[in-house]
Short mmCIF file of C-alpha atoms and ligand atoms in Angstrom, two decimals:
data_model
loop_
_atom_site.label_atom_id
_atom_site.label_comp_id
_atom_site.label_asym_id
_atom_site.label_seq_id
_atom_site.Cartn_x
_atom_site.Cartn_y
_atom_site.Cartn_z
CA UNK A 1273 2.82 -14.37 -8.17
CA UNK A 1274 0.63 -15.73 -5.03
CA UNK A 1275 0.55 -19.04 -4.49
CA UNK A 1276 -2.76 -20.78 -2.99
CA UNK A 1277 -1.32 -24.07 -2.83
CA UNK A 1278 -1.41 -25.38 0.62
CA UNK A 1279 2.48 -26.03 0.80
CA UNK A 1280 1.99 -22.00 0.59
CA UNK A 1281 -0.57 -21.00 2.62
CA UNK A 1282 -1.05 -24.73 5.15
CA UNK A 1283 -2.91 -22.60 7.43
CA UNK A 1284 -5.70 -21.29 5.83
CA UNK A 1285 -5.98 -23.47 1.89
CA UNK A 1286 -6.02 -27.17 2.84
CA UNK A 1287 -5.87 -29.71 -0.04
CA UNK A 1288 -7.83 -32.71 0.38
CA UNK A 1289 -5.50 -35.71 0.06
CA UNK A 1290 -6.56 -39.64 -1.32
CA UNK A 1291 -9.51 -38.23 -3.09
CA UNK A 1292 -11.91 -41.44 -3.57
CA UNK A 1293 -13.25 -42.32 -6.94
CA UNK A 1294 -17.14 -41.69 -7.20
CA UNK A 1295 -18.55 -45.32 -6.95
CA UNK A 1296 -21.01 -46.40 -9.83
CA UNK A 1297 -24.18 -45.92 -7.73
CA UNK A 1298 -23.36 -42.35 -6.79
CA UNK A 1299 -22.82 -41.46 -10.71
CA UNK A 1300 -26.47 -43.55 -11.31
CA UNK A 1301 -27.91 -40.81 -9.17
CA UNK A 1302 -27.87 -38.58 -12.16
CA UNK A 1303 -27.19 -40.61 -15.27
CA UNK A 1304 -28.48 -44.09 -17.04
CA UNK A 1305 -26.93 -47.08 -15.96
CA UNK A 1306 -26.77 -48.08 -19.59
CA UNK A 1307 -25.11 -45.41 -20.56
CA UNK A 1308 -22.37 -45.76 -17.33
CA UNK A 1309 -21.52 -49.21 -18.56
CA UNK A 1310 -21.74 -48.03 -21.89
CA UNK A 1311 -18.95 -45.69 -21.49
CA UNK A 1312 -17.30 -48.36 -19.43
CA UNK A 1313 -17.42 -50.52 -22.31
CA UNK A 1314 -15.50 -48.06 -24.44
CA UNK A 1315 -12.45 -47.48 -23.03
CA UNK A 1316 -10.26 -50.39 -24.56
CA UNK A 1317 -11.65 -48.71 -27.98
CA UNK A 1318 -10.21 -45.08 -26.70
CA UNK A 1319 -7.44 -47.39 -25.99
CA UNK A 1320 -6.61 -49.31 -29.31
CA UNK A 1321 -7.22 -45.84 -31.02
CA UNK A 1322 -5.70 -43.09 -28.62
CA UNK A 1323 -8.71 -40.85 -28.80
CA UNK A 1324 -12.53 -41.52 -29.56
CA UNK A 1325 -15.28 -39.25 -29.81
CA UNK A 1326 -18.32 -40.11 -27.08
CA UNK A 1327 -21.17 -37.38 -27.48
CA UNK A 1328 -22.73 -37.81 -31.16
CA UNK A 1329 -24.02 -34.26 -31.73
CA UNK A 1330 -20.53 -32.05 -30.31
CA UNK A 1331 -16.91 -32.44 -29.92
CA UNK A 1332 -16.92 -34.51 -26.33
CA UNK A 1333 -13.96 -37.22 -26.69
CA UNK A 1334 -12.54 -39.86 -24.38
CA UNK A 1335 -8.95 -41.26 -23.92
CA UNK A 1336 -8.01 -44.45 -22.11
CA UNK A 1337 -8.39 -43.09 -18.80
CA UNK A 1338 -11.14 -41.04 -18.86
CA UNK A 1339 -14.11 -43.28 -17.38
CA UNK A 1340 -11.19 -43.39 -14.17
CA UNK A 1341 -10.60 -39.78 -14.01
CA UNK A 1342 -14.16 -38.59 -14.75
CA UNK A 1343 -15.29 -40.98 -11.77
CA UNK A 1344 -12.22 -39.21 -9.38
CA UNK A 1345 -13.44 -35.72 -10.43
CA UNK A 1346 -17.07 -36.89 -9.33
CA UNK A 1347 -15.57 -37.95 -6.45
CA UNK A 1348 -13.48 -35.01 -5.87
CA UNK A 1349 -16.74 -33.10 -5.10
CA UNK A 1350 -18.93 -35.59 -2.78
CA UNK A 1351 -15.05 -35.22 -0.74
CA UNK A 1352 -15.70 -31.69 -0.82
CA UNK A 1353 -18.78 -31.31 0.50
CA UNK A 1354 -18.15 -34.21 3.08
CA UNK A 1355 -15.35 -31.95 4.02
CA UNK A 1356 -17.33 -28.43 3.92
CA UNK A 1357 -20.40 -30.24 5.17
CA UNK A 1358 -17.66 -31.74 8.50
CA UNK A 1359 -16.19 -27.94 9.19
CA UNK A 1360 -19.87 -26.34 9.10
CA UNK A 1361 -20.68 -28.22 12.36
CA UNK A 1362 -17.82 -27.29 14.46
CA UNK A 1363 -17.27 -23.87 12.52
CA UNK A 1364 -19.88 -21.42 11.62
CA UNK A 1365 -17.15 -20.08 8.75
CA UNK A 1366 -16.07 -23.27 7.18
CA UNK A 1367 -13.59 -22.90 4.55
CA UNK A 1368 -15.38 -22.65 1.45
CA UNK A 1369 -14.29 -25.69 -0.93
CA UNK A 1370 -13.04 -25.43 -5.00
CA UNK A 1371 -13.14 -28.61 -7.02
CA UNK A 1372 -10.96 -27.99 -9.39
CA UNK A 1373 -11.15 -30.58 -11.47
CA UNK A 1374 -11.85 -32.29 -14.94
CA UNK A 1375 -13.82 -33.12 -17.39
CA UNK A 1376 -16.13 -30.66 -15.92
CA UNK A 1377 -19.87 -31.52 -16.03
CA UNK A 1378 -22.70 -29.12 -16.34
CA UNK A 1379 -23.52 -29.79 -19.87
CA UNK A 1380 -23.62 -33.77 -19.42
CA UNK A 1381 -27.51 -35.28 -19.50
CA UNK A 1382 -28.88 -38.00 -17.32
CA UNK A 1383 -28.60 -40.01 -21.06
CA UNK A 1384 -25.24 -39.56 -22.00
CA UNK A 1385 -22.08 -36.67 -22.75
CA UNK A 1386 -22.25 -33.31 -24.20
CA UNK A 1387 -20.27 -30.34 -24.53
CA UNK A 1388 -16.69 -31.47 -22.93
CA UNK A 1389 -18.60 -33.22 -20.16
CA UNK A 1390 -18.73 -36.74 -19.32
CA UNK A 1391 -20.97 -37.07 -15.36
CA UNK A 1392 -22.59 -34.46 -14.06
CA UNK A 1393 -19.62 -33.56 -11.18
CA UNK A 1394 -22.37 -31.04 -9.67
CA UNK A 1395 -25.74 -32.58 -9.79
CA UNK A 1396 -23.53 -35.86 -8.84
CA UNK A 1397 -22.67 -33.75 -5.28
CA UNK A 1398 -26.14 -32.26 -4.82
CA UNK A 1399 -27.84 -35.66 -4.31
CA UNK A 1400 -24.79 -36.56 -2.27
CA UNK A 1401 -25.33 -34.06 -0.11
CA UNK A 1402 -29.04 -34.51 0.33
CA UNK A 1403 -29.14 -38.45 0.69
CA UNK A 1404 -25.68 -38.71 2.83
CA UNK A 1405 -26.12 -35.26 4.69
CA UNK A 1406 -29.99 -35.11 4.70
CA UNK A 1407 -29.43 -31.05 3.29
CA UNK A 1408 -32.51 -31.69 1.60
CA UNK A 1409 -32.64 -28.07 0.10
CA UNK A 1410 -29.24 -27.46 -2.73
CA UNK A 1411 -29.11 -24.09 -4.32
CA UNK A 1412 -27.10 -24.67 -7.58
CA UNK A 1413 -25.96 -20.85 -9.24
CA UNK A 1414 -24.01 -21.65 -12.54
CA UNK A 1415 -22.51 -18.66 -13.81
CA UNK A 1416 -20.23 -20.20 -16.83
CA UNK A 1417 -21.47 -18.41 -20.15
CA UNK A 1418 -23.02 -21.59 -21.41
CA UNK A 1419 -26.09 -23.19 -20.04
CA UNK A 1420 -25.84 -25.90 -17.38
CA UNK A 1421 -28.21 -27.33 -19.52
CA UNK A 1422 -27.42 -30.77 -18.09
CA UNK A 1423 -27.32 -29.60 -14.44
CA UNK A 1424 -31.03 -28.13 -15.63
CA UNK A 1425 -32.73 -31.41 -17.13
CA UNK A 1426 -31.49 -33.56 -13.93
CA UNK A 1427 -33.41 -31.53 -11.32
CA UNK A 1428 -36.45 -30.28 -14.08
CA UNK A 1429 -39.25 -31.59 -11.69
CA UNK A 1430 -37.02 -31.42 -8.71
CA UNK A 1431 -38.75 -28.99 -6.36
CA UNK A 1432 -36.03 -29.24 -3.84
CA UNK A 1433 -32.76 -28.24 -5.99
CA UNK A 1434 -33.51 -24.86 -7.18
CA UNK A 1435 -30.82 -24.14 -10.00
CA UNK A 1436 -30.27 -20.68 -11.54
CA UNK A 1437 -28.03 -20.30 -14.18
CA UNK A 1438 -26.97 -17.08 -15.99
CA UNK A 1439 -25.37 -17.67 -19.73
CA UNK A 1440 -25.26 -15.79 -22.65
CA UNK A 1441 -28.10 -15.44 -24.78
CA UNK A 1442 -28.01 -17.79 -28.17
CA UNK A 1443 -24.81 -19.49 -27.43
CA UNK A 1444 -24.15 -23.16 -27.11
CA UNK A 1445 -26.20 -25.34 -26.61
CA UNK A 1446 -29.42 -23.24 -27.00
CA UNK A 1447 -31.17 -24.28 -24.05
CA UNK A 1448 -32.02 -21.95 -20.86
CA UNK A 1449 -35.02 -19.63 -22.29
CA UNK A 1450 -36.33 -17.56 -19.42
CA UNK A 1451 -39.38 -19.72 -19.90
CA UNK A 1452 -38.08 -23.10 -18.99
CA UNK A 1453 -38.96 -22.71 -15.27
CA UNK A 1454 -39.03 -26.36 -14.04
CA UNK A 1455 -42.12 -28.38 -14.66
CA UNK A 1456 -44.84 -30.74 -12.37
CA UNK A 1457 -43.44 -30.17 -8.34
CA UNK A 1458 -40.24 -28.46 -9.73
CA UNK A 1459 -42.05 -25.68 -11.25
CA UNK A 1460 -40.63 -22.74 -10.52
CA UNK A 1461 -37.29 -24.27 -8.65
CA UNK A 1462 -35.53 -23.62 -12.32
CA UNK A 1463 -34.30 -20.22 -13.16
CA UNK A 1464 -32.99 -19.26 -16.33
CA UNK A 1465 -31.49 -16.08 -17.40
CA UNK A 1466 -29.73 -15.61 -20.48
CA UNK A 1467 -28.09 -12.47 -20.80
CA UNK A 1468 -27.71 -10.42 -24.14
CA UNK A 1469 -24.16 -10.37 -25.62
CA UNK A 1470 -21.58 -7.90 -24.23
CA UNK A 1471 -22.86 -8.16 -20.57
CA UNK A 1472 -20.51 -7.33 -17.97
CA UNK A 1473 -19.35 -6.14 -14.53
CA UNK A 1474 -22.43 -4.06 -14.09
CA UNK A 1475 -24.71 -6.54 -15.55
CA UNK A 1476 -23.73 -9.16 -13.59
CA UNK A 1477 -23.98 -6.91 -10.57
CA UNK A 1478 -27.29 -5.96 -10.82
CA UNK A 1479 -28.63 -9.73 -11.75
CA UNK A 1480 -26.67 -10.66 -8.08
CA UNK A 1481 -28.57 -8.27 -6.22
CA UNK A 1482 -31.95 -8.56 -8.28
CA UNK A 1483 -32.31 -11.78 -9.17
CA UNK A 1484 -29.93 -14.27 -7.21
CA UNK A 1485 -30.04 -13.15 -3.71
CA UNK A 1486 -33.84 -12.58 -3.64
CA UNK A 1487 -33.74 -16.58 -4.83
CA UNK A 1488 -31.86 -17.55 -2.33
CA UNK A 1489 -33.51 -15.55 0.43
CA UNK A 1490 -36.77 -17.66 -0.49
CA UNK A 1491 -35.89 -20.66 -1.23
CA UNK A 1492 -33.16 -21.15 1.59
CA UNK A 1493 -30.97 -23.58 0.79
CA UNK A 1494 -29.36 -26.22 3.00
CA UNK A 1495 -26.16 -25.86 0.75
CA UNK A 1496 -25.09 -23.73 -2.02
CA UNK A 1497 -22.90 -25.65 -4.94
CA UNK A 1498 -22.03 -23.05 -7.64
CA UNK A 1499 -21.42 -24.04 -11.26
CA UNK A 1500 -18.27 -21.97 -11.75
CA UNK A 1501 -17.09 -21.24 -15.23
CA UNK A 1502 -14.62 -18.87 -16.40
CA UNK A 1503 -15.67 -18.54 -19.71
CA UNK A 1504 -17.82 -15.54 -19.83
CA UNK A 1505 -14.57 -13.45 -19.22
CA UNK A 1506 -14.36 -10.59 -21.70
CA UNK A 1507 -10.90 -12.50 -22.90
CA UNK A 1508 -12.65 -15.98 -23.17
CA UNK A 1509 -12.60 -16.74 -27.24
CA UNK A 1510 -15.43 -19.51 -27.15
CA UNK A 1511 -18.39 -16.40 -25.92
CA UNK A 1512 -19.13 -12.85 -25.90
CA UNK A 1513 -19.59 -11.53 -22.91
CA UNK A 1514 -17.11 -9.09 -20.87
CA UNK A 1515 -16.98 -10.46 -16.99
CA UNK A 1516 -13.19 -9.88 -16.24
CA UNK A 1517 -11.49 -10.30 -13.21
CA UNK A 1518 -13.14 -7.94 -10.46
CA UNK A 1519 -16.86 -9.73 -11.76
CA UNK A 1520 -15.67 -13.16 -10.10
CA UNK A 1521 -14.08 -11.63 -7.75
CA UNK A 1522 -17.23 -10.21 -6.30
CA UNK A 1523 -19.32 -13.20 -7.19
CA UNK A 1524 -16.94 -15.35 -4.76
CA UNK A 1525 -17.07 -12.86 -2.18
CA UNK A 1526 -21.11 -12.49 -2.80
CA UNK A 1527 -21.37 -15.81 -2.71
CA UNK A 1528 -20.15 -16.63 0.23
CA UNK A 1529 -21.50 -14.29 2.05
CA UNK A 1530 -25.02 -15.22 0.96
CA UNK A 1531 -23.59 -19.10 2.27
CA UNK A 1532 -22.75 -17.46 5.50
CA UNK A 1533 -26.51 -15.82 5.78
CA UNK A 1534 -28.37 -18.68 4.96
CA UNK A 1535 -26.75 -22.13 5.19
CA UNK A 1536 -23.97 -22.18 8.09
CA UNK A 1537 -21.36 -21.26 5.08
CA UNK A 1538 -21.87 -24.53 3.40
CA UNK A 1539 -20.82 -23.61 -0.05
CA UNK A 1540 -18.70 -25.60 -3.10
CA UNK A 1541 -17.43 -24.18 -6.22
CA UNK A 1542 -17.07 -26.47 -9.10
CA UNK A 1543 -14.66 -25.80 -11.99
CA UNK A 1544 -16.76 -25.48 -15.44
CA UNK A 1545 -15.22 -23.52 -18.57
CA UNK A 1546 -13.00 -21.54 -19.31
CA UNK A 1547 -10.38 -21.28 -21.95
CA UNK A 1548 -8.39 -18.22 -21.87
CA UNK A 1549 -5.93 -19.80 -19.34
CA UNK A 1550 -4.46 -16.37 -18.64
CA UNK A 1551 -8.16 -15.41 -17.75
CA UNK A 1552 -8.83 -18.16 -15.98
CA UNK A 1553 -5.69 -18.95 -14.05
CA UNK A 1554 -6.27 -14.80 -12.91
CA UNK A 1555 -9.74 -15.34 -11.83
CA UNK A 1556 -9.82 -18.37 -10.38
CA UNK A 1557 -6.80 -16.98 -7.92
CA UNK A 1558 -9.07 -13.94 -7.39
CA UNK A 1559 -12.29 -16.14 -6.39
CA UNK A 1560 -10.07 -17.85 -3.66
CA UNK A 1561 -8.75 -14.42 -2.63
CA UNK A 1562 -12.69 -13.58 -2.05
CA UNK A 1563 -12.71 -16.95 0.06
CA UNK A 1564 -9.89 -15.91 2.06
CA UNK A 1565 -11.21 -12.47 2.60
CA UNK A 1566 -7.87 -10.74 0.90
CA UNK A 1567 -8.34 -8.07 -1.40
CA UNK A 1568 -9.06 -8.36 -5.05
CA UNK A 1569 -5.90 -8.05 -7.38
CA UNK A 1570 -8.29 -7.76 -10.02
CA UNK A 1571 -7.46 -4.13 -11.56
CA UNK A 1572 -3.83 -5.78 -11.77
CA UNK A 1573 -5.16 -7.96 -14.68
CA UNK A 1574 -8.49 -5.80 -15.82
CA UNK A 1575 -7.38 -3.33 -18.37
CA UNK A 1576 -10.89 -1.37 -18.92
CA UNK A 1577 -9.63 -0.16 -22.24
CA UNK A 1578 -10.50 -3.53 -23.68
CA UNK A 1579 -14.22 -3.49 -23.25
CA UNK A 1580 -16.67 -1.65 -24.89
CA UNK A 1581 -20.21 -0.46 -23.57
CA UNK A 1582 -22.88 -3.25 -21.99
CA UNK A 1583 -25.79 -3.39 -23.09
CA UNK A 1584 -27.48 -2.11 -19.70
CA UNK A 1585 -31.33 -1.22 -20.96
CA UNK A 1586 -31.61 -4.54 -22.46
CA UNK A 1587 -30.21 -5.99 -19.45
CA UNK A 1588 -32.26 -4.38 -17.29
CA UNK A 1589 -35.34 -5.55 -19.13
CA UNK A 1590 -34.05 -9.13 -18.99
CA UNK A 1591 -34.13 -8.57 -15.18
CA UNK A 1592 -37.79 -7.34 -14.73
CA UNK A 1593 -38.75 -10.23 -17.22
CA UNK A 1594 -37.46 -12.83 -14.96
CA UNK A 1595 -38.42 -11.38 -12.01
CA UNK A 1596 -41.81 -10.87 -13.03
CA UNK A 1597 -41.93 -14.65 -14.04
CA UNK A 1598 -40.25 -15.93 -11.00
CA UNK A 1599 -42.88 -12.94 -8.97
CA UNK A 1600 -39.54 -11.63 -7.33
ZN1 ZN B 2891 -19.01 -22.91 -20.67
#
């Protein structure tokens, strides 16, 4: 077994130490100040009664600590990209940073919780890194099978944070139609491509070079900060589709090559789903073998006899769809 720890590897993974809380006005970037306090408010109640359940419609619950720990995994990102954001001026190929962290946040709405997800650790960073930094332009790929659906509604009319997000088609929470493009000055700054059940490898390939690196040629970002869940790994039981270990492999490596083209290497990965923890411990290690430029283990883990055939026309058709709505 490798181990990326820095203890392991001091000279190229460094761990960032005394990670700072996110303070309340970084979090009221992105969400309601009524329903920060509100959450506040509830923690001697997930106290008295061990466990309480925050988001009405889905199964997000708090403990005692979890306003604390969701405001250090905030905070765990601005570090990051203070970090990444430090090494891209004195290095044109910064180390690539990895929050790893939970609650994770994509699905969380400026209102409120949803979906496992208490703040919005991503869209938290992005207006970090444009109000602190002045990168006015954030590129936001989420690749977890689910829609970042509350990465999607903070930047809707945002014309400067483009987001794309891939997810499968139909599952939770049944937002990200190809037609929800952004609206007013964000029009058009909002990707969406759900992707029909059983996508894989080649799928996934083919929307890279299609869809996401056209995007990013065009809209060049400042920064890239990538929604990264594990989840639409062919061994993940909460979705359908069939990434395995090679896919994230070569989205890491993609990635940050496409950071390296267009934004001095600034690039963060944030931790989203992912619940196969054999899966994900495997492909996570892979995606920072990608950063470290080491090659893929991936056919170690991969057994091809477990998948079946992708749906490739129908993916392909998805493809020219959003392309021809986006005028790729
Ligand atoms: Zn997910």
């Amino acid at each position: 077994m490798m181990h990326f720890e820095s203890q392991y590897r001091s000279r190229e993974v460094y761990e960032l130490q005394n990670i700072k809380p996110a303070l309340l006005d970084d979090i009221a970037l992105v969400h309601s100040r009524s329903y920060i306090h509100g959450l506040e408010k509830a923690m001697p109640k997930a106290m008295d009664e061990g466990i309480i359940f925050i988001d009405g419609s889905g199964p997000t619950y708090a403990t005692e600590t979890t306003f604390e720990e969701s405001l250090i995994a905030a905070g765990a990102g601005i570090s990051l990209v203070d970090a990444v954001v430090e090494a891209s001026m004195v290095n044109y190929n910064p180390p690539i940073g990895f929050a790893l962290i939970r609650p994770p946040g994509h699905h969380a709405v400026p209102k409120g919780p949803m979906g496992f997800c208490v703040f919005g650790n991503i869209a938290v960073a992005a207006r970090h890194a444009q109000r602190v930094h002045g990168l006015q332009r954030v590129l936001i790929i989420d690749f977890d099978v689910h829609h970042g659906n509350g990465t999607c509604d903070a930047f809707y009319d945002d014309p400067d944070i483009f987001f794309i997000s891939t997810h499968q088609d139909g599952s939770y929470p049944g937002t990200g139609k190809m037609e929800q493009v952004g609206q007013g000055s964000g029009e058009g700054a909002t990707l969406n491509l759900p992707l029909p059940g059983g996508s894989g490898d080649s799928s996934m390939r083919s929307v890279f070079d299609e869809v996401i690196v056209p995007c990013a040629q065009r809209f060049k970002p400042d920064i890239i900060l990538v929604s990264a869940g594990y989840d639409a790994h062919a061994l993940d039981p909460l979705a359908g589709l069939q990434f395995t270990t090679g896919t994230y492999y070569m989205l890491a490596s993609n990635i940050k090559q496409l950071a390296k083209e267009l934004c001095h290497g600034r690039c963060v990965f944030f931790l989203e789903g992912g619940y196969n923890l054999e899966s994900l411990s495997n492909s996570v290690a892979d995606t920072f073998r990608a950063f470290l430029g080491e090659p893929s283990l991936a056919s170690q883990f991969d057994d091809p006899t477990m998948l079946y055939e992708e749906p490739l026309l129908r993916v392909q058709k998805a493809i020219q769809k959003v392309k021809h709505i986006h005028y790729l």
